[in-house]
Coordinates of C-alpha atoms and ligand atoms in Angstrom, one line a residue:
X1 CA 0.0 0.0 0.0
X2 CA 3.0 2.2 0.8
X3 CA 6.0 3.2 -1.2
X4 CA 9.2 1.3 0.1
X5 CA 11.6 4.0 1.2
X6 CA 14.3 4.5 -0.9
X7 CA 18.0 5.3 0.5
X8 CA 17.6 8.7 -0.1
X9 CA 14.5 8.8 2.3
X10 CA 16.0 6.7 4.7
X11 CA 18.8 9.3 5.4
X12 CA 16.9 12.2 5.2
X13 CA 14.5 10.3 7.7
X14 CA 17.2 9.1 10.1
X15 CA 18.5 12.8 10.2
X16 CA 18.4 14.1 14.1
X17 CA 14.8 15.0 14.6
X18 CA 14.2 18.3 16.2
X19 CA 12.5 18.3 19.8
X20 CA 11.0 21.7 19.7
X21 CA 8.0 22.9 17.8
X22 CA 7.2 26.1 18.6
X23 CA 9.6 27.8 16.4
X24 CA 8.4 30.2 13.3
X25 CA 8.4 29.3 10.0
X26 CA 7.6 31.4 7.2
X27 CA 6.8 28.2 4.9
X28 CA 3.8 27.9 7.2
X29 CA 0.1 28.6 5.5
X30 CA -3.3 27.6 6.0
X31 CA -5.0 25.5 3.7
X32 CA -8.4 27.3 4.7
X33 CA -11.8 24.9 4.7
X34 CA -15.5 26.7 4.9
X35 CA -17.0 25.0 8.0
X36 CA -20.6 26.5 9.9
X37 CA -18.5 28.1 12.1
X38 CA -15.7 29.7 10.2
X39 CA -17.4 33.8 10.9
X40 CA -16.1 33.1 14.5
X41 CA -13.2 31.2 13.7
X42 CA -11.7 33.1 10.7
X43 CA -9.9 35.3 13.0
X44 CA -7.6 32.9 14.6
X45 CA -6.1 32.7 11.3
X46 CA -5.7 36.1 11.0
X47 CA -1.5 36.2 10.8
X48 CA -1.8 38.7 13.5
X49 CA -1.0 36.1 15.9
X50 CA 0.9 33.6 14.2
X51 CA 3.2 32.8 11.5
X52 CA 1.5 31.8 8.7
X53 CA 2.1 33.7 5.7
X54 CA -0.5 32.1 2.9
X55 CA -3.5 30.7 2.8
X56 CA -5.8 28.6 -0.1
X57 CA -9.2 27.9 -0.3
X58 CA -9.5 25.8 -3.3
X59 CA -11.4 28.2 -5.2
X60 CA -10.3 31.5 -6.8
X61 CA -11.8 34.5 -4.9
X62 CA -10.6 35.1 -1.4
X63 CA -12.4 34.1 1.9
X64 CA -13.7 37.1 3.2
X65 CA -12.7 36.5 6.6
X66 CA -9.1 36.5 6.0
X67 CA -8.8 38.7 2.9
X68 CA -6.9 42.1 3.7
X69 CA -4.7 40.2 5.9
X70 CA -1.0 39.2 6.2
X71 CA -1.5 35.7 4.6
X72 CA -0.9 35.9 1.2
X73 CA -3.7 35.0 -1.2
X74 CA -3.1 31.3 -3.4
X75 CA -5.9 31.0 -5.6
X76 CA -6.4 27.5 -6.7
X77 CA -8.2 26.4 -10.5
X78 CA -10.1 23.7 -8.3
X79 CA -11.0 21.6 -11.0
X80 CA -11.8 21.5 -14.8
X81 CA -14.9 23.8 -16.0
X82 CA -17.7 22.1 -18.3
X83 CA -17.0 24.3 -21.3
X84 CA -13.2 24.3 -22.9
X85 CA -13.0 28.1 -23.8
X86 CA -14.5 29.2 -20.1
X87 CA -11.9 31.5 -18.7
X88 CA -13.8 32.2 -15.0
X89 CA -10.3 31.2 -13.5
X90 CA -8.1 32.9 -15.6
X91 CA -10.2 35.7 -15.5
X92 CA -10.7 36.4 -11.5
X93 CA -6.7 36.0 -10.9
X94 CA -6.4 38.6 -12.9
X95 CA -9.0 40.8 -11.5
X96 CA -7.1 40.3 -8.4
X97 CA -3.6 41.4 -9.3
X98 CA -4.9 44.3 -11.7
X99 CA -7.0 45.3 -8.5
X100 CA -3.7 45.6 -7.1
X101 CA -3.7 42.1 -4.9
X102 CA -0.3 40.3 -4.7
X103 CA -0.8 37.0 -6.5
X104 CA 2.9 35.0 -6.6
X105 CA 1.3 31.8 -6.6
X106 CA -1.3 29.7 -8.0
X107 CA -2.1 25.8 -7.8
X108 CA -4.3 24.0 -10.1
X109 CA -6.2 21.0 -10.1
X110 CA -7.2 19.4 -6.2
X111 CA -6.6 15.2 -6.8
X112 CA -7.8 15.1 -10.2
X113 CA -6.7 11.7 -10.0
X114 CA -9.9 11.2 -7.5
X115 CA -13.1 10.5 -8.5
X116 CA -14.5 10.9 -4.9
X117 CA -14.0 12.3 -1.4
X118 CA -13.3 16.0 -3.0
X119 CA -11.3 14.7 -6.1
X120 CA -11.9 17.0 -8.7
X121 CA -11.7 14.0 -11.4
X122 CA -10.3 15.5 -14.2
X123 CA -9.0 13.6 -17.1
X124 CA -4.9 14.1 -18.2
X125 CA -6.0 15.6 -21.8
X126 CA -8.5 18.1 -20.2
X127 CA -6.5 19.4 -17.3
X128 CA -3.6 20.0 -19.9
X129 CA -6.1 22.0 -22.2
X130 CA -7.3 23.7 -19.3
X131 CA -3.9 24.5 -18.0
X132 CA -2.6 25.9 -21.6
X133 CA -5.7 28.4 -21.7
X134 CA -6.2 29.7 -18.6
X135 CA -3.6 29.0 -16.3
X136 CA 0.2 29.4 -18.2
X137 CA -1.0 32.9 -19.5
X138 CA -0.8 34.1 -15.9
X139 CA 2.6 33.4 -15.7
X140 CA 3.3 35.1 -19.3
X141 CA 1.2 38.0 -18.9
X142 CA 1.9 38.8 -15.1
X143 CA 4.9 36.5 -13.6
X144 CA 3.0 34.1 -10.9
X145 CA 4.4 31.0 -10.5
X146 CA 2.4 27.7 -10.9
X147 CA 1.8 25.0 -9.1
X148 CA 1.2 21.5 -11.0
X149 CA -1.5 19.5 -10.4
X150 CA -2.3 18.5 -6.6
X151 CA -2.8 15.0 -7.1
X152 CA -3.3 12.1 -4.7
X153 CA -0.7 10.6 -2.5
X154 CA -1.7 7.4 -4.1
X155 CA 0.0 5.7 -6.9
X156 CA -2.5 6.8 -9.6
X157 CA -1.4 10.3 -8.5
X158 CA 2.3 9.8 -10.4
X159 CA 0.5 8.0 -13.2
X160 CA -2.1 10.8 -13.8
X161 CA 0.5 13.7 -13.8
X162 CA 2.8 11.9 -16.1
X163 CA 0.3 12.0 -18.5
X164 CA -0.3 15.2 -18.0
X165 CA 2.8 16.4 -18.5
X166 CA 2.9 14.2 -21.7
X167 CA -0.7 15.9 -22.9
X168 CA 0.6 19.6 -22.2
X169 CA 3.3 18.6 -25.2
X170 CA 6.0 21.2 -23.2
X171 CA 3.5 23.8 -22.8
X172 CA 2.5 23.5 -19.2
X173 CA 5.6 25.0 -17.2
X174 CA 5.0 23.8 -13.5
X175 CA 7.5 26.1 -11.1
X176 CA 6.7 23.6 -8.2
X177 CA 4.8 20.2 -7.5
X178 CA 2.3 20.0 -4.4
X179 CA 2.0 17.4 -2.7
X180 CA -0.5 15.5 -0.4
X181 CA -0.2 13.0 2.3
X182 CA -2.0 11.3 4.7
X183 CA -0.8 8.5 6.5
X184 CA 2.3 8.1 9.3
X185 CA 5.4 9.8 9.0
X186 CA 7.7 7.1 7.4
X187 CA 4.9 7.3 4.9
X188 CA 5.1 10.7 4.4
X189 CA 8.5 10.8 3.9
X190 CA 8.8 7.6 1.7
X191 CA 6.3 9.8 -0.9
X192 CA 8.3 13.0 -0.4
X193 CA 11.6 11.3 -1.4
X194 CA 9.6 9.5 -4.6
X195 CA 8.3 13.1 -5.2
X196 CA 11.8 14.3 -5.2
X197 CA 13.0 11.7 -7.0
X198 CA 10.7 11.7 -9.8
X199 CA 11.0 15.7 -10.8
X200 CA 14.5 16.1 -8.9
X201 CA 14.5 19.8 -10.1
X202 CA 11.1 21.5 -8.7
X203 CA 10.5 22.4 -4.9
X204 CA 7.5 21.3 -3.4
X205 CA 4.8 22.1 -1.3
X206 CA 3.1 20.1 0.6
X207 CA -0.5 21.5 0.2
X208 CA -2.5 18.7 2.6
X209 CA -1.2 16.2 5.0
X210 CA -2.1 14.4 8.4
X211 CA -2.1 11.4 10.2
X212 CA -5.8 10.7 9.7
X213 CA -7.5 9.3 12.4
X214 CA -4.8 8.7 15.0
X215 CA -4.4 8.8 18.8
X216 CA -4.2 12.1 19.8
X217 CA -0.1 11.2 21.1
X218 CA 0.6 9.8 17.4
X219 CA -0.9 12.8 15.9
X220 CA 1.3 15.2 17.7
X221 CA 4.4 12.8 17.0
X222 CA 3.6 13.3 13.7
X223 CA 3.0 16.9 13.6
X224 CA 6.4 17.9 15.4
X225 CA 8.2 15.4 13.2
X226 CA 7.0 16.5 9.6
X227 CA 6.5 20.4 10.5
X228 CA 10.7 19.9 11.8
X229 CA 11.8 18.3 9.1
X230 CA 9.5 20.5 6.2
X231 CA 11.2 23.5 8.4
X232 CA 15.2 21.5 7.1
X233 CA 14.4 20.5 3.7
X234 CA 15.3 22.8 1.1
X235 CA 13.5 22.0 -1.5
X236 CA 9.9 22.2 0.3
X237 CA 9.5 26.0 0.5
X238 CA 5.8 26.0 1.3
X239 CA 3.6 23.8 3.4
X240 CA 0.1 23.6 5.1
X241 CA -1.7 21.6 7.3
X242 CA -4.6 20.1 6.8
X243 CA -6.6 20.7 10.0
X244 CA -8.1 24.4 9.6
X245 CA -11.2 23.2 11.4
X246 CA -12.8 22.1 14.6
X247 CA -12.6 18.6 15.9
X248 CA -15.6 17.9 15.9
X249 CA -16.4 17.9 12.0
X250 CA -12.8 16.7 11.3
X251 CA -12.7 14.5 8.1
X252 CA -9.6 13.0 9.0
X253 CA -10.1 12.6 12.9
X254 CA -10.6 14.7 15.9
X255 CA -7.0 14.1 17.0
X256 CA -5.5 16.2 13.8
X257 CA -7.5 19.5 14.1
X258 CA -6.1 22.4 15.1
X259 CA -9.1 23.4 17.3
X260 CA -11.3 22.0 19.5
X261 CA -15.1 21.7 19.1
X262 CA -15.6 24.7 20.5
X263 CA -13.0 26.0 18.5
X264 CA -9.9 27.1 20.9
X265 CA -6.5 25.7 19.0
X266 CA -5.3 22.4 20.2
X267 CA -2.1 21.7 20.7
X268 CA -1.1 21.3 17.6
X269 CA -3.1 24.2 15.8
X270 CA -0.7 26.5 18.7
X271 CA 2.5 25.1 17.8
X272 CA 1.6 25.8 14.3
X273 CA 0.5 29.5 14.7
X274 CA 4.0 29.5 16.5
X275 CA 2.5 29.6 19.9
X276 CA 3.0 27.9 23.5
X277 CA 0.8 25.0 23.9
X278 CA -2.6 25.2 24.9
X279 CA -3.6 21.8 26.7
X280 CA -6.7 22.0 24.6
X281 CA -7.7 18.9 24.0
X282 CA -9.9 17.8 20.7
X283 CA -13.0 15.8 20.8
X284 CA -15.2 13.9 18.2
X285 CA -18.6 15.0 17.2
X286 CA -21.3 12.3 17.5
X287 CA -22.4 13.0 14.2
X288 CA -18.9 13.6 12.4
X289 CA -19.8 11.4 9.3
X290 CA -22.9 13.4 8.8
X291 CA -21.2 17.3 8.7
X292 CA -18.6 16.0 6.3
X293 CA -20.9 15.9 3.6
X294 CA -21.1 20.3 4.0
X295 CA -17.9 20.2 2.6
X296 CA -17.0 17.3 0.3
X297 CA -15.4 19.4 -2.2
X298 CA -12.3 19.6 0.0
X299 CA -12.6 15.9 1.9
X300 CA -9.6 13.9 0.5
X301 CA -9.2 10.9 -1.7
X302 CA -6.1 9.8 -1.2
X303 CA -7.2 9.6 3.0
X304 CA -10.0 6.7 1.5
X305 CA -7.1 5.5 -0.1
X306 CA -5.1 5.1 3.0
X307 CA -7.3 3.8 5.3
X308 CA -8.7 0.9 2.7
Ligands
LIG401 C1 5.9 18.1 20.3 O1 6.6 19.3 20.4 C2 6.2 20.0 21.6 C3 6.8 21.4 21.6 O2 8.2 21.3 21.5 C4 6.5 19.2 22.8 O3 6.1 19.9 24.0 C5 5.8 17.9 22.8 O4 6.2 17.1 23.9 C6 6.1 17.1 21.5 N1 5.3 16.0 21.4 C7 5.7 14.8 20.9 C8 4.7 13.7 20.9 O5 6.8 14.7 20.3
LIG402 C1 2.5 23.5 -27.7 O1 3.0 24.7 -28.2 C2 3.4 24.6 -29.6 C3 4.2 25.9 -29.9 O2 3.3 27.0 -29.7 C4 2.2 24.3 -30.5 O3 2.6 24.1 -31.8 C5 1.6 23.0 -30.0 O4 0.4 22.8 -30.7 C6 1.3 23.1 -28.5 N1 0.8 21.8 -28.0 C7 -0.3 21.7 -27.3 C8 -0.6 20.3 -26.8 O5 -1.0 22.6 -26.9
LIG403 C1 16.1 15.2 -3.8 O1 16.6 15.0 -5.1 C2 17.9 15.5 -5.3 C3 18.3 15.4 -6.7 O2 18.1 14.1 -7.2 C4 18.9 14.8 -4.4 O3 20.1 15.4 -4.5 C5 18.4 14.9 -2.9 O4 19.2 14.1 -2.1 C6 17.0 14.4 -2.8 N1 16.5 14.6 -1.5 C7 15.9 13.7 -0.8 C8 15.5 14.0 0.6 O5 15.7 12.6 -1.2
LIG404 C1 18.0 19.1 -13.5 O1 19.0 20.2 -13.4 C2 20.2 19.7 -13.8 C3 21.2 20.9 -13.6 O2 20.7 22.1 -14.0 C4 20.2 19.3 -15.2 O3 21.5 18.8 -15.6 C5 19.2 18.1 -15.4 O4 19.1 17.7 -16.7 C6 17.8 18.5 -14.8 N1 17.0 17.3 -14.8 C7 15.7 17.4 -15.2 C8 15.0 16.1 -15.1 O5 15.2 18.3 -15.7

């Protein structure tokens, strides 16, 4: 089910592990989920308080609630629209930056390798047509880098953006691959170094990733280990956590949010923000499975794939 680590991996893995979390780092952003209680819960993420420097929110206008901030804004083409000469992506990035918003970034496609669970499900031929219309203009026309497609930490994810790449014909000029994970550490790590291994030459970000549904002392394990070692790897200059939300509608577990169910950061959500440690601890909602259904578009297919 997992990738074997390769030698590579291993010695990056067995390289001293850092004890201390609460550092700052400015790779830090928020990969920003809509939840019934985000008016109150916006604000945490503010960047007044924390380090975080970016945020997404898998669509292409800001979130109100965090616009005007310090987080810089990453719009995302979420997936692939019904009509090939739409341009509703290409068109509100660049409202933004002729507005006069700072636009560096963008990322394109969430796990168009998934079909389910918030894949966007977009064939190799269509993203690449996509892509060459609306999203390398932006970086002609106004310099913002792009992120490739955000597939799956599955195997079909490698598969699916090979034959992207092979579609786009050398028109599509990724600046840096995202990546997702969900799954333990040596997991994480293992698909990191494969990552690496398979385009050597583009940074990475790491756009999603948790240890889905683990005890609450595995999932802070796991935290410290991977935000220490993203914090000592070159070549990942961006990463962001996926736990934006309150325990209680958690899609991967109350154990990786970063707030509570009454929506106070956990532990984890203040070592993230850079902060002391709250004692905070998370708890499930009775009817989790129900409220995950309010946002499917961001619940993750390559989790379904993990835990099958
Ligand atoms: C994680 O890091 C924090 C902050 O340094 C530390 O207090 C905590 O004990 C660590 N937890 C684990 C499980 O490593
Ligand atoms: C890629 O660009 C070249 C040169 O502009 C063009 O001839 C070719 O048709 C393009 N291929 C695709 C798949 O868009
Ligand atoms: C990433 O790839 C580069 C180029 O192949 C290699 O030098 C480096 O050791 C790799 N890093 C890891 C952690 O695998
Ligand atoms: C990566 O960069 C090196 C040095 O610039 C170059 O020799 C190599 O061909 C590149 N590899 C790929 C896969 O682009």
């Amino acid at each position: 089910m997992r990738t074997t680590p390769t030698l590579a991996v291993a010695a990056a893995v067995a390289a001293p592990l850092a004890l201390a979390q609460d550092s700052s780092s400015s790779k830090r952003g928020l990969c920003y989920v809509s939840t019934s209680n985000s008016n109150t819960d916006d604000a945490i993420w503010d960047g007044s308080n924390s380090d975080l420097t970016w945020y997404y929110n898998y669509a292409s206008t800001p979130t109100s609630g965090i616009d005007g901030t310090k987080l810089q804004y990453v719009p995302m083409q979420w997936g692939a629209p019904s009509s090939n000469t739409d341009m509703t992506f290409y068109n509100n990035v660049k409202s933004l930056i002729e507005g006069g918003t700072k636009i560096n970034y963008v990322l394109a496609f969430n796990e168009p390798d998934g079909c389910a669970n918030g894949g966007s499900c977009v064939d190799a031929q269509t993203a690449a047509e996509t892509w060459i219309r609306e999203i390398e203009p932006l970086k002609t026309q106004y310099g913002v880098r792009l992120g490739a497609p955000a597939v799956t930490g599955a195997p079909t994810g490698f598969t699916w953006l090979q034959n992207f790449f092979t579609a786009c014909a050398g028109n599509c000029s990724a600046d840096f691959i995202p990546v997702h994970w969900y799954g333990n550490f040596q997991g994480l790590a293992s698909h990191v170094g494969q990552v690496n291994a398979t385009y050597p030459n583009m940074t990475m970000w790491v756009t999603e990733y948790a240890l889905a549904e683990g005890s609450l002392d595995d999932s802070q394990q796991f935290y410290n280990q991977s935000a220490s070692w993203f914090d000592r790897l070159d070549y990942v200059t961006h990463y962001s956590y996926f736990g934006a939300f309150r325990s209680d509608v958690s899609n991967v577990g109350p154990n990786a949010a970063m707030l509570t169910q009454k929506g106070q950061l956990t532990d984890i959500g203040a070592w993230y923000l850079g902060q002391e440690e709250t004692g905070n601890k998370p708890k499930g909602g009775a009817a989790q499975v129900a409220k995950f259904a309010g946002w499917a578009a961001v619940v993750v297919g390559s989790m379904m794939w993990m835990l099958t």
